[in-house]
PDB file of C-alpha atoms in Angstrom:
ATOM      1  CA  MET A 185      34.468 -14.820 -27.334  1.00  0.00           C
ATOM      2  CA  GLU A 186      30.744 -14.076 -27.057  1.00  0.00           C
ATOM      3  CA  ASP A 187      29.489 -10.976 -28.855  1.00  0.00           C
ATOM      4  CA  CYS A 188      28.223  -8.384 -26.355  1.00  0.00           C
ATOM      5  CA  SER A 189      26.848  -5.913 -28.934  1.00  0.00           C
ATOM      6  CA  LEU A 190      23.176  -5.133 -29.177  1.00  0.00           C
ATOM      7  CA  VAL A 191      22.997  -4.654 -32.941  1.00  0.00           C
ATOM      8  CA  ALA A 192      24.722  -6.379 -35.834  1.00  0.00           C
ATOM      9  CA  ALA A 193      25.848  -4.940 -39.172  1.00  0.00           C
ATOM     10  CA  PRO A 194      23.977  -6.318 -42.210  1.00  0.00           C
ATOM     11  CA  PRO A 195      25.688  -9.148 -44.110  1.00  0.00           C
ATOM     12  CA  GLU A 196      26.735  -8.121 -47.604  1.00  0.00           C
ATOM     13  CA  GLU A 197      24.528 -10.720 -49.299  1.00  0.00           C
ATOM     14  CA  GLN A 198      21.334  -9.544 -47.542  1.00  0.00           C
ATOM     15  CA  PRO A 199      19.379  -6.483 -48.670  1.00  0.00           C
ATOM     16  CA  ALA A 200      19.443  -3.705 -46.076  1.00  0.00           C
ATOM     17  CA  ASN A 201      16.204  -2.656 -44.454  1.00  0.00           C
ATOM     18  CA  ARG A 202      15.171   0.949 -43.824  1.00  0.00           C
ATOM     19  CA  TRP A 203      17.578   1.189 -40.902  1.00  0.00           C
ATOM     20  CA  SER A 204      20.390   0.009 -43.165  1.00  0.00           C
ATOM     21  CA  THR A 205      23.249   0.808 -40.782  1.00  0.00           C
ATOM     22  CA  TYR A 206      22.102  -2.049 -38.538  1.00  0.00           C
ATOM     23  CA  GLN A 207      20.273  -5.034 -40.032  1.00  0.00           C
ATOM     24  CA  THR A 208      19.325  -7.066 -36.965  1.00  0.00           C
ATOM     25  CA  LEU A 209      19.537  -7.228 -33.222  1.00  0.00           C
ATOM     26  CA  THR A 210      22.031  -9.659 -31.747  1.00  0.00           C
ATOM     27  CA  PRO A 211      20.718 -12.425 -29.458  1.00  0.00           C
ATOM     28  CA  LEU A 212      21.707 -10.231 -26.514  1.00  0.00           C
ATOM     29  CA  GLY A 213      19.683  -7.314 -27.918  1.00  0.00           C
ATOM     30  CA  VAL A 214      16.648  -9.544 -28.455  1.00  0.00           C
ATOM     31  CA  ARG A 215      16.907 -10.864 -24.905  1.00  0.00           C
ATOM     32  CA  LEU A 216      17.190  -7.386 -23.408  1.00  0.00           C
ATOM     33  CA  LEU A 217      14.019  -6.303 -25.218  1.00  0.00           C
ATOM     34  CA  GLU A 218      12.173  -8.939 -23.185  1.00  0.00           C
ATOM     35  CA  VAL A 219      13.540  -7.800 -19.829  1.00  0.00           C
ATOM     36  CA  ASN A 220      11.704  -5.046 -18.002  1.00  0.00           C
ATOM     37  CA  PRO A 221      12.840  -2.362 -17.104  1.00  0.00           C
ATOM     38  CA  LEU A 222      16.066  -2.858 -19.121  1.00  0.00           C
ATOM     39  CA  ASN A 223      14.158  -2.590 -22.388  1.00  0.00           C
ATOM     40  CA  GLU A 224      12.715   0.751 -21.292  1.00  0.00           C
ATOM     41  CA  LEU A 225      16.194   2.067 -20.479  1.00  0.00           C
ATOM     42  CA  LEU A 226      17.451   0.926 -23.884  1.00  0.00           C
ATOM     43  CA  PHE A 227      14.725   2.869 -25.673  1.00  0.00           C
ATOM     44  CA  ILE A 228      15.166   6.008 -23.576  1.00  0.00           C
ATOM     45  CA  SER A 229      18.941   5.944 -24.182  1.00  0.00           C
ATOM     46  CA  ALA A 230      18.626   5.449 -27.940  1.00  0.00           C
ATOM     47  CA  PHE A 231      15.895   8.055 -28.368  1.00  0.00           C
ATOM     48  CA  GLY A 232      17.733  10.507 -26.107  1.00  0.00           C
ATOM     49  CA  GLY A 233      20.501  10.746 -28.703  1.00  0.00           C
ATOM     50  CA  LEU A 234      18.065  12.051 -31.351  1.00  0.00           C
ATOM     51  CA  SER A 235      18.216  15.530 -29.818  1.00  0.00           C
ATOM     52  CA  TRP A 236      21.996  15.742 -29.574  1.00  0.00           C
ATOM     53  CA  SER A 237      23.533  18.647 -31.455  1.00  0.00           C
ATOM     54  CA  ASP A 238      25.983  16.314 -33.209  1.00  0.00           C
ATOM     55  CA  THR A 239      24.286  15.314 -36.479  1.00  0.00           C
ATOM     56  CA  GLN A 240      26.340  12.147 -36.958  1.00  0.00           C
ATOM     57  CA  THR A 241      25.484  10.869 -33.478  1.00  0.00           C
ATOM     58  CA  ALA A 242      21.809  11.711 -33.998  1.00  0.00           C
ATOM     59  CA  THR A 243      21.835   9.742 -37.280  1.00  0.00           C
ATOM     60  CA  LYS A 244      23.288   6.643 -35.601  1.00  0.00           C
ATOM     61  CA  CYS A 245      20.773   6.892 -32.773  1.00  0.00           C
ATOM     62  CA  THR A 246      17.944   7.192 -35.306  1.00  0.00           C
ATOM     63  CA  ASN A 247      19.015   3.909 -36.923  1.00  0.00           C
ATOM     64  CA  ILE A 248      19.233   2.103 -33.576  1.00  0.00           C
ATOM     65  CA  ALA A 249      15.949   3.598 -32.308  1.00  0.00           C
ATOM     66  CA  GLY A 250      14.131   2.562 -35.482  1.00  0.00           C
ATOM     67  CA  LEU A 251      15.448  -0.979 -35.274  1.00  0.00           C
ATOM     68  CA  LEU A 252      14.480  -1.289 -31.600  1.00  0.00           C
ATOM     69  CA  LEU A 253      10.994   0.029 -32.325  1.00  0.00           C
ATOM     70  CA  GLU A 254      10.510  -2.453 -35.170  1.00  0.00           C
ATOM     71  CA  LYS A 255      11.541  -5.396 -33.012  1.00  0.00           C
ATOM     72  CA  ALA A 256       9.699  -4.417 -29.828  1.00  0.00           C
ATOM     73  CA  PRO A 257       6.219  -5.912 -29.253  1.00  0.00           C
ATOM     74  CA  VAL A 258       3.290  -3.532 -29.662  1.00  0.00           C
ATOM     75  CA  ASP A 259       2.339  -1.721 -26.452  1.00  0.00           C
ATOM     76  CA  SER A 260       5.598  -2.725 -24.778  1.00  0.00           C
ATOM     77  CA  PHE A 261       5.612   0.388 -22.575  1.00  0.00           C
ATOM     78  CA  SER A 262       3.300   2.668 -20.715  1.00  0.00           C
ATOM     79  CA  ALA A 263       1.728   5.725 -22.322  1.00  0.00           C
ATOM     80  CA  GLU A 264       4.166   7.963 -20.409  1.00  0.00           C
ATOM     81  CA  VAL A 265       7.186   6.233 -21.947  1.00  0.00           C
ATOM     82  CA  TYR A 266       5.763   6.431 -25.482  1.00  0.00           C
ATOM     83  CA  THR A 267       5.050  10.121 -24.907  1.00  0.00           C
ATOM     84  CA  GLN A 268       8.661  10.667 -23.842  1.00  0.00           C
ATOM     85  CA  LEU A 269       9.964   8.818 -26.921  1.00  0.00           C
ATOM     86  CA  PHE A 270       7.661  10.793 -29.206  1.00  0.00           C
ATOM     87  CA  SER A 271       8.820  14.069 -27.630  1.00  0.00           C
ATOM     88  CA  GLN A 272      12.465  13.155 -28.231  1.00  0.00           C
ATOM     89  CA  VAL A 273      11.718  12.561 -31.914  1.00  0.00           C
ATOM     90  CA  LEU A 274      10.056  15.987 -32.162  1.00  0.00           C
ATOM     91  CA  ILE A 275      13.089  17.652 -30.548  1.00  0.00           C
ATOM     92  CA  GLY A 276      15.305  15.797 -33.019  1.00  0.00           C
ATOM     93  CA  LEU A 277      13.198  17.128 -35.908  1.00  0.00           C
ATOM     94  CA  GLN A 278      13.549  20.640 -34.561  1.00  0.00           C
ATOM     95  CA  LYS A 279      17.350  20.344 -34.360  1.00  0.00           C
ATOM     96  CA  HIS A 280      18.126  18.281 -37.458  1.00  0.00           C
ATOM     97  CA  GLY A 281      15.102  18.760 -39.720  1.00  0.00           C
ATOM     98  CA  MET A 282      17.109  20.914 -42.133  1.00  0.00           C
ATOM     99  CA  HIS A 283      19.033  17.805 -43.244  1.00  0.00           C
ATOM    100  CA  ASP A 284      17.030  15.702 -45.699  1.00  0.00           C
ATOM    101  CA  ASN A 285      18.210  12.308 -44.477  1.00  0.00           C
ATOM    102  CA  ASN A 286      17.640  13.088 -40.788  1.00  0.00           C
ATOM    103  CA  ARG A 287      14.256  14.656 -41.482  1.00  0.00           C
ATOM    104  CA  ASN A 288      12.951  11.676 -43.465  1.00  0.00           C
ATOM    105  CA  GLU A 289      14.113   9.078 -40.946  1.00  0.00           C
ATOM    106  CA  LEU A 290      12.814  11.041 -37.952  1.00  0.00           C
ATOM    107  CA  LEU A 291       9.434  11.550 -39.629  1.00  0.00           C
ATOM    108  CA  HIS A 292       9.214   7.813 -40.254  1.00  0.00           C
ATOM    109  CA  LEU A 293      10.147   7.143 -36.628  1.00  0.00           C
ATOM    110  CA  ALA A 294       7.512   9.569 -35.326  1.00  0.00           C
ATOM    111  CA  LEU A 295       4.874   7.989 -37.572  1.00  0.00           C
ATOM    112  CA  MET A 296       5.797   4.514 -36.295  1.00  0.00           C
ATOM    113  CA  ILE A 297       5.269   5.614 -32.689  1.00  0.00           C
ATOM    114  CA  TYR A 298       2.017   7.360 -33.549  1.00  0.00           C
ATOM    115  CA  GLN A 299       0.614   4.350 -35.382  1.00  0.00           C
ATOM    116  CA  THR A 300       1.723   2.019 -32.581  1.00  0.00           C
ATOM    117  CA  THR A 301       0.088   3.839 -29.691  1.00  0.00           C
ATOM    118  CA  GLY A 302      -0.279   7.541 -30.456  1.00  0.00           C
ATOM    119  CA  ARG A 303      -3.970   7.498 -31.298  1.00  0.00           C
ATOM    120  CA  ARG A 304      -4.723   5.832 -27.959  1.00  0.00           C
ATOM    121  CA  CYS A 305      -2.449   8.123 -25.963  1.00  0.00           C
ATOM    122  CA  PRO A 306      -4.118  11.419 -24.955  1.00  0.00           C
ATOM    123  CA  ASP A 307      -0.773  13.077 -24.175  1.00  0.00           C
ATOM    124  CA  ILE A 308       0.585  12.473 -27.681  1.00  0.00           C
ATOM    125  CA  LEU A 309      -2.662  13.713 -29.227  1.00  0.00           C
ATOM    126  CA  ASN A 310      -2.440  16.788 -27.022  1.00  0.00           C
ATOM    127  CA  ILE A 311       1.173  17.436 -28.078  1.00  0.00           C
ATOM    128  CA  LEU A 312       0.231  17.208 -31.757  1.00  0.00           C
ATOM    129  CA  SER A 313      -2.724  19.552 -31.305  1.00  0.00           C
ATOM    130  CA  GLN A 314      -0.522  22.185 -29.648  1.00  0.00           C
ATOM    131  CA  LEU A 315       2.152  22.255 -32.356  1.00  0.00           C
ATOM    132  CA  PRO A 316       2.299  25.520 -34.387  1.00  0.00           C
ATOM    133  CA  GLY A 317      -0.412  25.626 -37.036  1.00  0.00           C
ATOM    134  CA  ASN A 318      -2.276  22.571 -35.711  1.00  0.00           C
ATOM    135  CA  THR A 319      -5.740  22.124 -34.244  1.00  0.00           C
ATOM    136  CA  SER A 320      -7.622  19.190 -32.749  1.00  0.00           C
ATOM    137  CA  ASP A 321      -9.655  19.005 -35.973  1.00  0.00           C
ATOM    138  CA  LYS A 322      -6.509  18.560 -38.087  1.00  0.00           C
ATOM    139  CA  VAL A 323      -5.291  15.758 -35.843  1.00  0.00           C
ATOM    140  CA  GLN A 324      -8.702  14.092 -35.933  1.00  0.00           C
ATOM    141  CA  ALA A 325      -8.765  14.370 -39.728  1.00  0.00           C
ATOM    142  CA  PHE A 326      -5.449  12.506 -39.877  1.00  0.00           C
ATOM    143  CA  ASN A 327      -6.803   9.804 -37.558  1.00  0.00           C
ATOM    144  CA  THR A 328      -9.845   9.440 -39.798  1.00  0.00           C
ATOM    145  CA  LEU A 329      -7.515   8.976 -42.782  1.00  0.00           C
ATOM    146  CA  LEU A 330      -5.706   6.138 -40.992  1.00  0.00           C
ATOM    147  CA  GLU A 331      -9.002   4.424 -40.100  1.00  0.00           C
ATOM    148  CA  GLN A 332     -10.410   4.338 -43.626  1.00  0.00           C
ATOM    149  CA  GLN A 333     -11.483   0.962 -45.021  1.00  0.00           C
ATOM    150  CA  LYS A 334      -9.041   1.404 -47.866  1.00  0.00           C
ATOM    151  CA  PRO A 335      -5.832   2.324 -46.046  1.00  0.00           C
ATOM    152  CA  PRO A 336      -3.837   5.208 -47.523  1.00  0.00           C
ATOM    153  CA  SER A 337      -0.476   4.562 -49.122  1.00  0.00           C
ATOM    154  CA  VAL A 338       2.708   4.973 -47.113  1.00  0.00           C
ATOM    155  CA  LYS A 339       3.501   8.126 -49.089  1.00  0.00           C
ATOM    156  CA  GLN A 340       0.076   9.641 -48.340  1.00  0.00           C
ATOM    157  CA  LYS A 341       0.382   8.922 -44.620  1.00  0.00           C
ATOM    158  CA  ARG A 342       3.877  10.364 -44.500  1.00  0.00           C
ATOM    159  CA  GLU A 343       2.927  13.554 -46.346  1.00  0.00           C
ATOM    160  CA  LYS A 344      -0.136  14.177 -44.175  1.00  0.00           C
ATOM    161  CA  PHE A 345       1.805  13.489 -41.010  1.00  0.00           C
ATOM    162  CA  LYS A 346       4.593  15.782 -42.193  1.00  0.00           C
ATOM    163  CA  GLU A 347       2.028  18.578 -42.529  1.00  0.00           C
ATOM    164  CA  LEU A 348       1.124  18.126 -38.851  1.00  0.00           C
ATOM    165  CA  LEU A 349       4.783  18.436 -37.836  1.00  0.00           C
ATOM    166  CA  SER A 350       5.819  21.123 -40.331  1.00  0.00           C
ATOM    167  CA  GLY A 351       5.652  23.875 -37.697  1.00  0.00           C
ATOM    168  CA  ILE A 352       8.573  22.459 -35.727  1.00  0.00           C
ATOM    169  CA  ILE A 353      10.798  20.946 -38.432  1.00  0.00           C
ATOM    170  CA  GLY A 354      14.157  22.696 -38.337  1.00  0.00           C
ATOM    171  CA  LYS A 355      15.200  24.877 -41.265  1.00  0.00           C
ATOM    172  CA  HIS A 356      18.423  26.381 -42.517  1.00  0.00           C
ATOM    173  CA  ILE A 357      19.093  29.901 -41.271  1.00  0.00           C
ATOM    174  CA  GLY A 358      18.389  31.353 -44.715  1.00  0.00           C
ATOM    175  CA  GLU A 359      14.954  29.688 -44.760  1.00  0.00           C
ATOM    176  CA  ALA A 360      14.101  30.275 -41.107  1.00  0.00           C
ATOM    177  CA  PHE A 361      14.371  34.051 -41.422  1.00  0.00           C
ATOM    178  CA  LYS A 362      13.143  34.406 -44.980  1.00  0.00           C
ATOM    179  CA  ARG A 363      11.160  37.567 -45.618  1.00  0.00           C
ATOM    180  CA  PRO A 364       9.095  38.338 -48.703  1.00  0.00           C
ATOM    181  CA  PRO A 365      10.601  41.016 -50.954  1.00  0.00           C
ATOM    182  CA  ALA A 366       9.020  44.423 -50.435  1.00  0.00           C
ATOM    183  CA  ALA A 367       9.178  47.503 -52.658  1.00  0.00           C
ATOM    184  CA  PHE A 368       8.989  50.856 -50.925  1.00  0.00           C
ATOM    185  CA  ASP A 369       8.094  54.188 -52.535  1.00  0.00           C
ATOM    186  CA  LEU A 370      10.959  56.309 -51.343  1.00  0.00           C
ATOM    187  CA  PRO A 371      10.760  60.111 -51.602  1.00  0.00           C
ATOM    188  CA  GLU A 372      13.026  61.795 -54.081  1.00  0.00           C
ATOM    189  CA  LEU A 373      16.265  63.099 -52.676  1.00  0.00           C
ATOM    190  CA  ALA A 374      16.306  66.901 -52.631  1.00  0.00           C
ATOM    191  CA  PHE A 375      19.740  68.315 -53.392  1.00  0.00           C
ATOM    192  CA  LYS A 376      20.434  71.908 -52.416  1.00  0.00           C
ATOM    193  CA  LYS A 377      21.660  73.825 -55.420  1.00  0.00           C
ATOM    194  CA  LYS A 378      24.746  75.917 -54.924  1.00  0.00           C
ATOM    195  CA  ALA A 379      24.358  79.621 -55.537  1.00  0.00           C
ATOM    196  CA  LYS A 380      26.217  80.821 -58.582  1.00  0.00           C
ATOM    197  CA  GLU A 381      29.272  82.907 -57.765  1.00  0.00           C
ATOM    198  CA  SER A 382      29.516  86.280 -59.443  1.00  0.00           C
ATOM    199  CA  ARG A 383      32.766  86.644 -61.319  1.00  0.00           C
ATOM    200  CA  GLU A 384      34.283  89.847 -62.600  1.00  0.00           C
ATOM    201  CA  ILE A 385      35.190  89.675 -66.222  1.00  0.00           C
ATOM    202  CA  VAL A 386      38.624  91.104 -66.922  1.00  0.00           C
ATOM    203  CA  THR A 387      39.067  92.555 -70.370  1.00  0.00           C
ATOM    204  CA  ASP A 388      42.432  94.288 -69.877  1.00  0.00           C
ATOM    205  CA  LEU A 389      45.131  91.669 -69.358  1.00  0.00           C
ATOM    206  CA  ALA A 390      47.739  94.291 -68.394  1.00  0.00           C
ATOM    207  CA  SER A 391      45.700  95.416 -65.386  1.00  0.00           C
ATOM    208  CA  LEU A 392      46.212  92.018 -63.768  1.00  0.00           C
ATOM    209  CA  PHE A 393      49.925  92.777 -63.374  1.00  0.00           C
ATOM    210  CA  GLN A 394      49.560  96.432 -62.381  1.00  0.00           C
ATOM    211  CA  ASP A 395      50.876  97.487 -58.951  1.00  0.00           C
ATOM    212  CA  PRO A 396      47.853  98.419 -56.784  1.00  0.00           C
ATOM    213  CA  THR A 397      49.767 101.324 -55.240  1.00  0.00           C
ATOM    214  CA  GLU A 398      50.054 102.972 -58.600  1.00  0.00           C
ATOM    215  CA  VAL A 399      46.351 103.024 -59.133  1.00  0.00           C
TER     216      VAL A 399
END
């Protein structure tokens, strides 16, 4: 029976690539990447799962989306489609960025899209510039880094790109609402002193048992 899956699990004897859950596309998956608009629907479906609230589903979709992006020819889609894919990755970072594995894979995915077409896509540049803490100058500085004669290392690119996206990366509740410790000079508590009660000192013990009528 012919295999109708799009992706195939990696054979045990082969080293896994970055998207280790799925090593290669099946012949059907490769063929569908060449058919327009089916390839566009495949990408939109895979990237749409990145923003699901279910972390496990988002992780699987990240693996499939990364594999599809690696196998797809450069400039396979219009700028509008790449902008939509990039936006889905950003939403995924906002929802699942508190998990180390999801954050690292989504950052790598976003960087792949940006290096593929982001610098030539005004909408993606505009989205980056409008993220919290970003400016057009910061985005341009990152582009200048990528265009250097001596290309930066993968780690350098990832760290710089992470700085651009840091304003939207999801955090744990304890980190999201963290406040710096503050010491306040509180006024001293003023306690009202009780007035001393006057007590009569009895020297004659017998008078305590004397009948008042006899006095």
